């Protein structure tokens, strides 16, 4: 909240200060009082949407409408009330923040807090109560069209980054909505696909980020996913919603459907769902939990008490937001505050720290003092990404493209020649030879060449609703890169992609490779800063880049995308680096990898164990030294390997990390604390997390395949 210069004023205006003196008990009393004043019809009206993104109000009791909005990159453009078309407002242009994949690749929990805070502020200004993010699904297959909206293939990294985002966003007096609960790891047949997964993989890979969001982040709402799990739709799944979420984890907030993801009145009423969003297809106001529910209650097929529990949860969220009995915030004239400089600065910081340097044969940073002509090639050099991708779409106040960022940085000092290189078309296999020829010509006469390629938010690429057909680059980019590198060996590739791409055709020929996800409104500024060396890159991969699709665990061990409506997660615990490590398969670039313009060394590792069970603390300390000539940030990664386990475990798992900033020559002691959960696995027979006594190895390194320090502990 520290960056929000106008917060106090706004909070007063909106009346959204949460009164910390309110005890849970007085809240319960308030809920029961309101509940006793509501008629059955009113209660039923509260448990489903009114418009596409609001719930109905009950003015006689001061119960307000809830205003919901997508999504992870900021507040979405205002929608028409009963459809997906834009409302065409002229005051809903907002901050466009980097994608959550970018946030994850910063590995910076403080930046996650800063992001959440800035994100919450924008939501308050737009008068939103519930923001539909973060997406906490795990990257299981490289082809998932929504990987870019999620954080990582690793549950620990996803948890640590998202929990700070959640806490900071909610501290602004809004609720966020962790989605899509659960196992929505592919877009292919997402509305019907039935996921079968072992209990261990469910608990150890797919649920931990949600568990952390609930227990630590106190997230106020959860969105059920479209898919089925063990035969039942996720939004009507009693095991997921009642047994685990509300039972074991003690979730008190509300569970909403994904849009139009309810399927039956009985299932929606009885199995743990609280709020149905979006009317049945083709209607304006028909909900499974509307008239059909009232009819079932009147016919005594459904106990009216199930409605009470849902209303209690909705009122609980409203009381937490302190919006009951308050007039709706008047946001007229507030648009000038959207995307304010402080939040643009946050977006820039995240973008800069998320950029990953994957290859550098003394090619970067570019020494612009000695460059007269720069060739900038590729559609992604000029493409703006805010308005694509599905529900994450943003009407950005502005978005600086890579080319604009370079032009702004270099002014007239360097002549920039741009060539498109490839055309974005529906036929992803099409190659535009004339554009390649033109790009080659532009590159041949330049002192340095930058190719901006990768993916975009067109359907079939990084886009909701479909998965990618393969991991290959589309539109003839391989041919373009090969031809340009041949014409000018000083070619650097900048891949903008939210999920893995196959770079095998040219990776060994290029001297420099930068990899980023979608970087938001300051994309060009951040990239230009890194390319020119004003910013030392410090991002690391939040997911493995396999050499080729055929190497990825969901492909090898299967299944993906499933058969006859069923997908079996036979890859089990071996998701991402857990597979590459355990099965000794070399990826193109490993999880947790990223270079810097400086170098680091690690040493003097010590491990101190104290306490046991809940109070177990394993403090891992070690030195990190900047051995290069410029200041930089290093992400030190701590993995745990179970040396003696009754059940098979992945070779090693990430359980801690720390990002440290070091001046040239500086050494800092880094301390990472591991708790009991860092050593446990989920025992399906005992139905609980267990710490099996025995030996464990603590592995410290700069990436998942570069372990530099080792210590053994016996617990
Ligand atoms: C998406 C959700 C989104 C919702 C509302 C659905 O299609 O899966 O992530 O929040 O639409 O736009």
PDB file of C-alpha atoms and ligand atoms in Angstrom, residues 53 70 76 84 132 146 179-180 190 223 226 258-259 391 464, ligand 1:
ATOM      1  CA  UNK A  53     -19.989  -9.680 -13.797  1.00  0.00           C
ATOM      2  CA  UNK A  70     -11.008 -10.303 -14.754  1.00  0.00           C
ATOM      3  CA  UNK A  76     -10.599  -5.876 -17.673  1.00  0.00           C
ATOM      4  CA  UNK A  84     -19.147 -10.662 -23.889  1.00  0.00           C
ATOM      5  CA  UNK A 132     -10.681 -12.993 -10.864  1.00  0.00           C
ATOM      6  CA  UNK A 146      -3.281 -20.737 -20.736  1.00  0.00           C
ATOM      7  CA  UNK A 179      -8.671 -20.048  -9.950  1.00  0.00           C
ATOM      8  CA  UNK A 180      -9.266 -22.596 -11.529  1.00  0.00           C
ATOM      9  CA  UNK A 190     -11.731 -28.016 -20.928  1.00  0.00           C
ATOM     10  CA  UNK A 223     -13.260 -20.254  -8.708  1.00  0.00           C
ATOM     11  CA  UNK A 226     -14.649 -26.222 -16.059  1.00  0.00           C
ATOM     12  CA  UNK A 258     -16.103 -20.490 -13.714  1.00  0.00           C
ATOM     13  CA  UNK A 259     -18.364 -18.728 -16.203  1.00  0.00           C
ATOM     14  CA  UNK A 391     -10.527 -13.353 -20.431  1.00  0.00           C
ATOM     15  CA  UNK A 464      -7.626 -19.254 -23.731  1.00  0.00           C
TER      16      UNK A 464
HETATM   17  C1  LIG B   1     -12.321 -18.090 -17.661  1.00  0.00           C
HETATM   18  C2  LIG B   1     -12.081 -17.451 -16.312  1.00  0.00           C
HETATM   19  C3  LIG B   1     -12.605 -16.044 -16.317  1.00  0.00           C
HETATM   20  C4  LIG B   1     -14.071 -16.080 -16.661  1.00  0.00           C
HETATM   21  C5  LIG B   1     -14.727 -14.722 -16.680  1.00  0.00           C
HETATM   22  C6  LIG B   1     -13.759 -17.953 -18.131  1.00  0.00           C
HETATM   23  O1  LIG B   1     -13.874 -18.296 -19.468  1.00  0.00           O
HETATM   24  O2  LIG B   1     -11.974 -19.454 -17.614  1.00  0.00           O
HETATM   25  O3  LIG B   1     -10.714 -17.475 -16.013  1.00  0.00           O
HETATM   26  O4  LIG B   1     -12.362 -15.449 -15.087  1.00  0.00           O
HETATM   27  O5  LIG B   1     -14.228 -16.642 -17.951  1.00  0.00           O
HETATM   28  O6  LIG B   1     -14.295 -13.976 -17.759  1.00  0.00           O
END
